[in-house]
Amino acid sequence: MPNKTPPLKVDPRVRRTRRLLRDALVSLILEKDFASISIKEITERAEVAYITFFRHFESLDQLLMEILEDGLGELQDHIETLAKQSETSALETEGKLIFEYIEQKADLFKLISFASCSKARA
């Protein structure tokens, strides 16, 4: 298994702003179709300036992909960590952990299904 590179030190204000934008997009997707969401709506929900969005992301798609990639990466890390600690079979452990994680991160998986449906209709 390849070594993971250590995370870069990111200014806490940058992390906070990115989290606000991510949370805003997730909450909007839970309310309406991704295709109908504007950057203006996201920045208003996040309570940041419109231009701030473009300091962090090039597009809504880039923001969505970051949310999905981070969520799935977190799931993989969670499974790997807990599987190492478990005495049951790897397959049984991974299956159980996947469902537990999905339950904990229900909003992320609703987002994935909404995004998939939106792209299928486009």
GROMACS .gro file of N, CA and C in nm:
model
  366
    1MET      N    1   0.084  -0.117   0.000
    1MET     CA    2   0.000   0.000   0.000
    1MET      C    3   0.089   0.124   0.000
    2PRO      N    4   0.065   0.220  -0.091
    2PRO     CA    5   0.152   0.337  -0.100
    2PRO      C    6   0.139   0.427   0.022
    3ASN      N    7   0.248   0.493   0.055
    3ASN     CA    8   0.246   0.589   0.166
    3ASN      C    9   0.166   0.711   0.125
    4LYS      N   10   0.086   0.758   0.218
    4LYS     CA   11   0.011   0.880   0.192
    4LYS      C   12   0.100   0.999   0.223
    5THR      N   13   0.090   1.101   0.139
    5THR     CA   14   0.166   1.221   0.166
    5THR      C   15   0.099   1.297   0.279
    6PRO      N   16   0.177   1.361   0.366
    6PRO     CA   17   0.116   1.435   0.476
    6PRO      C   18   0.034   1.552   0.421
    7PRO      N   19  -0.078   1.583   0.487
    7PRO     CA   20  -0.159   1.693   0.439
    7PRO      C   21  -0.084   1.825   0.448
    8LEU      N   22  -0.106   1.909   0.350
    8LEU     CA   23  -0.044   2.041   0.352
    8LEU      C   24  -0.108   2.124   0.462
    9LYS      N   25  -0.029   2.211   0.522
    9LYS     CA   26  -0.082   2.298   0.626
    9LYS      C   27  -0.165   2.407   0.557
   10VAL      N   28  -0.295   2.408   0.589
   10VAL     CA   29  -0.387   2.503   0.527
   10VAL      C   30  -0.434   2.601   0.633
   11ASP      N   31  -0.437   2.726   0.596
   11ASP     CA   32  -0.485   2.831   0.685
   11ASP      C   33  -0.624   2.795   0.736
   12PRO      N   34  -0.648   2.807   0.865
   12PRO     CA   35  -0.780   2.774   0.921
   12PRO      C   36  -0.894   2.853   0.857
   13ARG      N   37  -0.867   2.975   0.814
   13ARG     CA   38  -0.971   3.055   0.748
   13ARG      C   39  -1.009   2.995   0.613
   14VAL      N   40  -0.912   2.941   0.544
   14VAL     CA   41  -0.939   2.876   0.415
   14VAL      C   42  -1.020   2.749   0.438
   15ARG      N   43  -0.980   2.669   0.537
   15ARG     CA   44  -1.057   2.548   0.569
   15ARG      C   45  -1.201   2.583   0.606
   16ARG      N   46  -1.217   2.686   0.687
   16ARG     CA   47  -1.351   2.727   0.730
   16ARG      C   48  -1.436   2.770   0.611
   17THR      N   49  -1.381   2.851   0.523
   17THR     CA   50  -1.456   2.899   0.406
   17THR      C   51  -1.494   2.784   0.315
   18ARG      N   52  -1.400   2.695   0.289
   18ARG     CA   53  -1.430   2.580   0.204
   18ARG      C   54  -1.537   2.492   0.267
   19ARG      N   55  -1.530   2.474   0.399
   19ARG     CA   56  -1.633   2.395   0.468
   19ARG      C   57  -1.769   2.462   0.457
   20LEU      N   58  -1.774   2.594   0.473
   20LEU     CA   59  -1.901   2.667   0.460
   20LEU      C   60  -1.959   2.649   0.319
   21LEU      N   61  -1.875   2.659   0.218
   21LEU     CA   62  -1.923   2.643   0.080
   21LEU      C   63  -1.970   2.499   0.055
   22ARG      N   64  -1.897   2.404   0.106
   22ARG     CA   65  -1.937   2.263   0.091
   22ARG      C   66  -2.070   2.237   0.161
   23ASP      N   67  -2.080   2.282   0.285
   23ASP     CA   68  -2.204   2.261   0.361
   23ASP      C   69  -2.322   2.329   0.293
   24ALA      N   70  -2.298   2.446   0.237
   24ALA     CA   71  -2.406   2.518   0.168
   24ALA      C   72  -2.454   2.440   0.047
   25LEU      N   73  -2.361   2.386  -0.031
   25LEU     CA   74  -2.401   2.308  -0.148
   25LEU      C   75  -2.478   2.183  -0.106
   26VAL      N   76  -2.430   2.113  -0.006
   26VAL     CA   77  -2.499   1.992   0.040
   26VAL      C   78  -2.641   2.027   0.083
   27SER      N   79  -2.657   2.131   0.162
   27SER     CA   80  -2.792   2.165   0.209
   27SER      C   81  -2.883   2.207   0.095
   28LEU      N   82  -2.829   2.275  -0.005
   28LEU     CA   83  -2.911   2.315  -0.121
   28LEU      C   84  -2.950   2.194  -0.205
   29ILE      N   85  -2.859   2.099  -0.223
   29ILE     CA   86  -2.891   1.980  -0.302
   29ILE      C   87  -3.000   1.898  -0.233
   30LEU      N   88  -3.002   1.901  -0.103
   30LEU     CA   89  -3.106   1.828  -0.030
   30LEU      C   90  -3.243   1.895  -0.046
   31GLU      N   91  -3.242   2.020  -0.089
   31GLU     CA   92  -3.367   2.095  -0.108
   31GLU      C   93  -3.414   2.097  -0.253
   32LYS      N   94  -3.318   2.096  -0.347
   32LYS     CA   95  -3.356   2.110  -0.488
   32LYS      C   96  -3.254   2.046  -0.580
   33ASP      N   97  -3.285   2.043  -0.707
   33ASP     CA   98  -3.202   1.980  -0.809
   33ASP      C   99  -3.069   2.054  -0.825
   34PHE      N  100  -2.961   1.976  -0.837
   34PHE     CA  101  -2.827   2.034  -0.852
   34PHE      C  102  -2.820   2.131  -0.970
   35ALA      N  103  -2.883   2.094  -1.081
   35ALA     CA  104  -2.877   2.177  -1.202
   35ALA      C  105  -2.939   2.315  -1.181
   36SER      N  106  -3.024   2.330  -1.083
   36SER     CA  107  -3.089   2.459  -1.061
   36SER      C  108  -3.021   2.543  -0.953
   37ILE      N  109  -2.911   2.495  -0.899
   37ILE     CA  110  -2.840   2.568  -0.794
   37ILE      C  111  -2.738   2.662  -0.856
   38SER      N  112  -2.735   2.784  -0.808
   38SER     CA  113  -2.639   2.883  -0.859
   38SER      C  114  -2.530   2.909  -0.755
   39ILE      N  115  -2.420   2.960  -0.804
   39ILE     CA  116  -2.310   2.997  -0.715
   39ILE      C  117  -2.357   3.106  -0.619
   40LYS      N  118  -2.439   3.195  -0.667
   40LYS     CA  119  -2.493   3.302  -0.581
   40LYS      C  120  -2.570   3.242  -0.463
   41GLU      N  121  -2.650   3.141  -0.488
   41GLU     CA  122  -2.725   3.076  -0.379
   41GLU      C  123  -2.630   3.013  -0.278
   42ILE      N  124  -2.525   2.950  -0.328
   42ILE     CA  125  -2.429   2.885  -0.239
   42ILE      C  126  -2.360   2.988  -0.151
   43THR      N  127  -2.314   3.097  -0.212
   43THR     CA  128  -2.242   3.199  -0.134
   43THR      C  129  -2.335   3.268  -0.035
   44GLU      N  130  -2.460   3.287  -0.072
   44GLU     CA  131  -2.555   3.346   0.022
   44GLU      C  132  -2.579   3.252   0.139
   45ARG      N  133  -2.597   3.125   0.110
   45ARG     CA  134  -2.620   3.026   0.216
   45ARG      C  135  -2.497   3.016   0.307
   46ALA      N  136  -2.380   3.023   0.247
   46ALA     CA  137  -2.255   3.013   0.323
   46ALA      C  138  -2.217   3.144   0.393
   47GLU      N  139  -2.286   3.250   0.355
   47GLU     CA  140  -2.259   3.384   0.408
   47GLU      C  141  -2.116   3.429   0.380
   48VAL      N  142  -2.076   3.409   0.252
   48VAL     CA  143  -1.947   3.459   0.206
   48VAL      C  144  -1.972   3.539   0.077
   49ALA      N  145  -1.875   3.621   0.041
   49ALA     CA  146  -1.888   3.701  -0.080
   49ALA      C  147  -1.885   3.612  -0.204
   50TYR      N  148  -1.954   3.655  -0.308
   50TYR     CA  149  -1.962   3.580  -0.434
   50TYR      C  150  -1.822   3.550  -0.488
   51ILE      N  151  -1.736   3.649  -0.489
   51ILE     CA  152  -1.601   3.632  -0.544
   51ILE      C  153  -1.520   3.529  -0.463
   52THR      N  154  -1.554   3.513  -0.337
   52THR     CA  155  -1.485   3.417  -0.252
   52THR      C  156  -1.496   3.275  -0.308
   53PHE      N  157  -1.612   3.244  -0.367
   53PHE     CA  158  -1.629   3.111  -0.426
   53PHE      C  159  -1.517   3.082  -0.524
   54PHE      N  160  -1.486   3.180  -0.611
   54PHE     CA  161  -1.389   3.160  -0.717
   54PHE      C  162  -1.244   3.163  -0.667
   55ARG      N  163  -1.224   3.205  -0.543
   55ARG     CA  164  -1.091   3.195  -0.483
   55ARG      C  165  -1.061   3.051  -0.442
   56HIS      N  166  -1.168   2.972  -0.431
   56HIS     CA  167  -1.153   2.835  -0.383
   56HIS      C  168  -1.187   2.729  -0.488
   57PHE      N  169  -1.279   2.761  -0.577
   57PHE     CA  170  -1.327   2.663  -0.676
   57PHE      C  171  -1.346   2.731  -0.811
   58GLU      N  172  -1.325   2.654  -0.918
   58GLU     CA  173  -1.346   2.707  -1.052
   58GLU      C  174  -1.491   2.696  -1.096
   59SER      N  175  -1.563   2.597  -1.040
   59SER     CA  176  -1.701   2.572  -1.082
   59SER      C  177  -1.778   2.496  -0.975
   60LEU      N  178  -1.909   2.490  -0.993
   60LEU     CA  179  -1.992   2.409  -0.904
   60LEU      C  180  -1.954   2.262  -0.913
   61ASP      N  181  -1.922   2.218  -1.034
   61ASP     CA  182  -1.883   2.078  -1.052
   61ASP      C  183  -1.757   2.045  -0.972
   62GLN      N  184  -1.661   2.136  -0.969
   62GLN     CA  185  -1.539   2.113  -0.893
   62GLN      C  186  -1.571   2.102  -0.744
   63LEU      N  187  -1.658   2.187  -0.694
   63LEU     CA  188  -1.699   2.181  -0.553
   63LEU      C  189  -1.768   2.048  -0.525
   64LEU      N  190  -1.860   2.008  -0.611
   64LEU     CA  191  -1.930   1.881  -0.593
   64LEU      C  192  -1.833   1.764  -0.594
   65MET      N  193  -1.741   1.761  -0.687
   65MET     CA  194  -1.645   1.652  -0.696
   65MET      C  195  -1.556   1.646  -0.571
   66GLU      N  196  -1.518   1.761  -0.518
   66GLU     CA  197  -1.437   1.761  -0.396
   66GLU      C  198  -1.516   1.700  -0.279
   67ILE      N  199  -1.642   1.735  -0.269
   67ILE     CA  200  -1.726   1.679  -0.163
   67ILE      C  201  -1.734   1.528  -0.176
   68LEU      N  202  -1.759   1.481  -0.297
   68LEU     CA  203  -1.773   1.337  -0.321
   68LEU      C  204  -1.641   1.264  -0.298
   69GLU      N  205  -1.532   1.317  -0.351
   69GLU     CA  206  -1.402   1.253  -0.335
   69GLU      C  207  -1.360   1.247  -0.189
   70ASP      N  208  -1.382   1.356  -0.116
   70ASP     CA  209  -1.346   1.357   0.025
   70ASP      C  210  -1.430   1.258   0.104
   71GLY      N  211  -1.558   1.253   0.074
   71GLY     CA  212  -1.648   1.161   0.143
   71GLY      C  213  -1.612   1.017   0.119
   72LEU      N  214  -1.582   0.984  -0.005
   72LEU     CA  215  -1.546   0.846  -0.037
   72LEU      C  216  -1.408   0.810   0.017
   73GLY      N  217  -1.316   0.906   0.016
   73GLY     CA  218  -1.184   0.884   0.075
   73GLY      C  219  -1.193   0.861   0.226
   74GLU      N  220  -1.281   0.938   0.289
   74GLU     CA  221  -1.304   0.922   0.433
   74GLU      C  222  -1.362   0.783   0.462
   75LEU      N  223  -1.454   0.739   0.378
   75LEU     CA  224  -1.512   0.606   0.393
   75LEU      C  225  -1.403   0.499   0.382
   76GLN      N  226  -1.317   0.510   0.283
   76GLN     CA  227  -1.210   0.412   0.265
   76GLN      C  228  -1.116   0.411   0.386
   77ASP      N  229  -1.078   0.528   0.434
   77ASP     CA  230  -0.990   0.536   0.550
   77ASP      C  231  -1.057   0.474   0.673
   78HIS      N  232  -1.185   0.503   0.690
   78HIS     CA  233  -1.262   0.450   0.803
   78HIS      C  234  -1.264   0.297   0.799
   79ILE      N  235  -1.291   0.243   0.683
   79ILE     CA  236  -1.297   0.098   0.667
   79ILE      C  237  -1.161   0.035   0.693
   80GLU      N  238  -1.056   0.091   0.636
   80GLU     CA  239  -0.922   0.036   0.654
   80GLU      C  240  -0.880   0.037   0.800
   81THR      N  241  -0.908   0.146   0.870
   81THR     CA  242  -0.871   0.157   1.011
   81THR      C  243  -0.944   0.056   1.096
   82LEU      N  244  -1.075   0.049   1.079
   82LEU     CA  245  -1.154  -0.041   1.162
   82LEU      C  246  -1.134  -0.188   1.125
   83ALA      N  247  -1.108  -0.215   0.999
   83ALA     CA  248  -1.085  -0.353   0.957
   83ALA      C  249  -0.959  -0.409   1.023
   84LYS      N  250  -0.859  -0.325   1.042
   84LYS     CA  251  -0.735  -0.368   1.106
   84LYS      C  252  -0.758  -0.403   1.253
   85GLN      N  253  -0.859  -0.339   1.313
   85GLN     CA  254  -0.886  -0.361   1.456
   85GLN      C  255  -0.982  -0.476   1.481
   86SER      N  256  -1.046  -0.526   1.376
   86SER     CA  257  -1.151  -0.626   1.392
   86SER      C  258  -1.095  -0.767   1.388
   87GLU      N  259  -1.165  -0.858   1.458
   87GLU     CA  260  -1.126  -0.998   1.457
   87GLU      C  261  -1.213  -1.080   1.362
   88THR      N  262  -1.318  -1.021   1.308
   88THR     CA  263  -1.404  -1.095   1.215
   88THR      C  264  -1.344  -1.091   1.075
   89SER      N  265  -1.405  -1.163   0.983
   89SER     CA  266  -1.351  -1.169   0.847
   89SER      C  267  -1.354  -1.031   0.782
   90ALA      N  268  -1.260  -1.007   0.692
   90ALA     CA  269  -1.248  -0.877   0.627
   90ALA      C  270  -1.375  -0.841   0.550
   91LEU      N  271  -1.431  -0.936   0.478
   91LEU     CA  272  -1.551  -0.908   0.399
   91LEU      C  273  -1.667  -0.870   0.488
   92GLU      N  274  -1.688  -0.945   0.595
   92GLU     CA  275  -1.797  -0.914   0.688
   92GLU      C  276  -1.776  -0.778   0.754
   93THR      N  277  -1.652  -0.752   0.795
   93THR     CA  278  -1.619  -0.625   0.859
   93THR      C  279  -1.641  -0.508   0.764
   94GLU      N  280  -1.590  -0.520   0.642
   94GLU     CA  281  -1.604  -0.411   0.546
   94GLU      C  282  -1.750  -0.383   0.515
   95GLY      N  283  -1.829  -0.488   0.496
   95GLY     CA  284  -1.971  -0.469   0.468
   95GLY      C  285  -2.041  -0.396   0.580
   96LYS      N  286  -2.016  -0.439   0.702
   96LYS     CA  287  -2.077  -0.376   0.818
   96LYS      C  288  -2.033  -0.230   0.830
   97LEU      N  289  -1.905  -0.205   0.812
   97LEU     CA  290  -1.852  -0.069   0.824
   97LEU      C  291  -1.907   0.024   0.717
   98ILE      N  292  -1.924  -0.029   0.596
   98ILE     CA  293  -1.980   0.054   0.489
   98ILE      C  294  -2.120   0.100   0.526
   99PHE      N  295  -2.202   0.009   0.574
   99PHE     CA  296  -2.339   0.046   0.609
   99PHE      C  297  -2.344   0.138   0.730
  100GLU      N  298  -2.256   0.118   0.827
  100GLU     CA  299  -2.251   0.209   0.941
  100GLU      C  300  -2.209   0.349   0.897
  101TYR      N  301  -2.111   0.355   0.806
  101TYR     CA  302  -2.064   0.485   0.758
  101TYR      C  303  -2.174   0.554   0.678
  102ILE      N  304  -2.244   0.481   0.594
  102ILE     CA  305  -2.352   0.539   0.515
  102ILE      C  306  -2.459   0.596   0.609
  103GLU      N  307  -2.488   0.526   0.715
  103GLU     CA  308  -2.587   0.575   0.812
  103GLU      C  309  -2.537   0.705   0.876
  104GLN      N  310  -2.409   0.711   0.913
  104GLN     CA  311  -2.353   0.830   0.976
  104GLN      C  312  -2.347   0.948   0.880
  105LYS      N  313  -2.323   0.921   0.754
  105LYS     CA  314  -2.305   1.027   0.653
  105LYS      C  315  -2.422   1.028   0.555
  106ALA      N  316  -2.542   1.018   0.605
  106ALA     CA  317  -2.661   1.008   0.520
  106ALA      C  318  -2.670   1.125   0.421
  107ASP      N  319  -2.637   1.246   0.465
  107ASP     CA  320  -2.645   1.362   0.376
  107ASP      C  321  -2.551   1.348   0.257
  108LEU      N  322  -2.431   1.297   0.281
  108LEU     CA  323  -2.335   1.278   0.171
  108LEU      C  324  -2.392   1.183   0.067
  109PHE      N  325  -2.453   1.074   0.112
  109PHE     CA  326  -2.502   0.975   0.017
  109PHE      C  327  -2.631   1.021  -0.051
  110LYS      N  328  -2.709   1.106   0.014
  110LYS     CA  329  -2.822   1.169  -0.054
  110LYS      C  330  -2.768   1.259  -0.164
  111LEU      N  331  -2.661   1.330  -0.133
  111LEU     CA  332  -2.597   1.418  -0.230
  111LEU      C  333  -2.549   1.338  -0.351
  112ILE      N  334  -2.488   1.224  -0.327
  112ILE     CA  335  -2.440   1.140  -0.436
  112ILE      C  336  -2.556   1.096  -0.523
  113SER      N  337  -2.666   1.053  -0.461
  113SER     CA  338  -2.779   1.006  -0.541
  113SER      C  339  -2.845   1.121  -0.616
  114PHE      N  340  -2.856   1.239  -0.555
  114PHE     CA  341  -2.912   1.354  -0.625
  114PHE      C  342  -2.824   1.395  -0.742
  115ALA      N  343  -2.692   1.394  -0.719
  115ALA     CA  344  -2.599   1.431  -0.826
  115ALA      C  345  -2.608   1.332  -0.941
  116SER      N  346  -2.617   1.205  -0.908
  116SER     CA  347  -2.628   1.102  -1.013
  116SER      C  348  -2.757   1.119  -1.093
  117CYS      N  349  -2.866   1.145  -1.025
  117CYS     CA  350  -2.994   1.165  -1.093
  117CYS      C  351  -2.990   1.289  -1.181
  118SER      N  352  -2.929   1.395  -1.133
  118SER     CA  353  -2.920   1.519  -1.209
  118SER      C  354  -2.841   1.499  -1.337
  119LYS      N  355  -2.728   1.427  -1.326
  119LYS     CA  356  -2.645   1.403  -1.445
  119LYS      C  357  -2.716   1.312  -1.543
  120ALA      N  358  -2.793   1.217  -1.494
  120ALA     CA  359  -2.865   1.124  -1.582
  120ALA      C  360  -2.972   1.197  -1.662
  121ARG      N  361  -3.033   1.299  -1.601
  121ARG     CA  362  -3.137   1.376  -1.671
  121ARG      C  363  -3.079   1.476  -1.770
  122ALA      N  364  -2.952   1.515  -1.749
  122ALA     CA  365  -2.892   1.617  -1.836
  122ALA      C  366  -2.861   1.565  -1.975
   0.00000   0.00000   0.00000
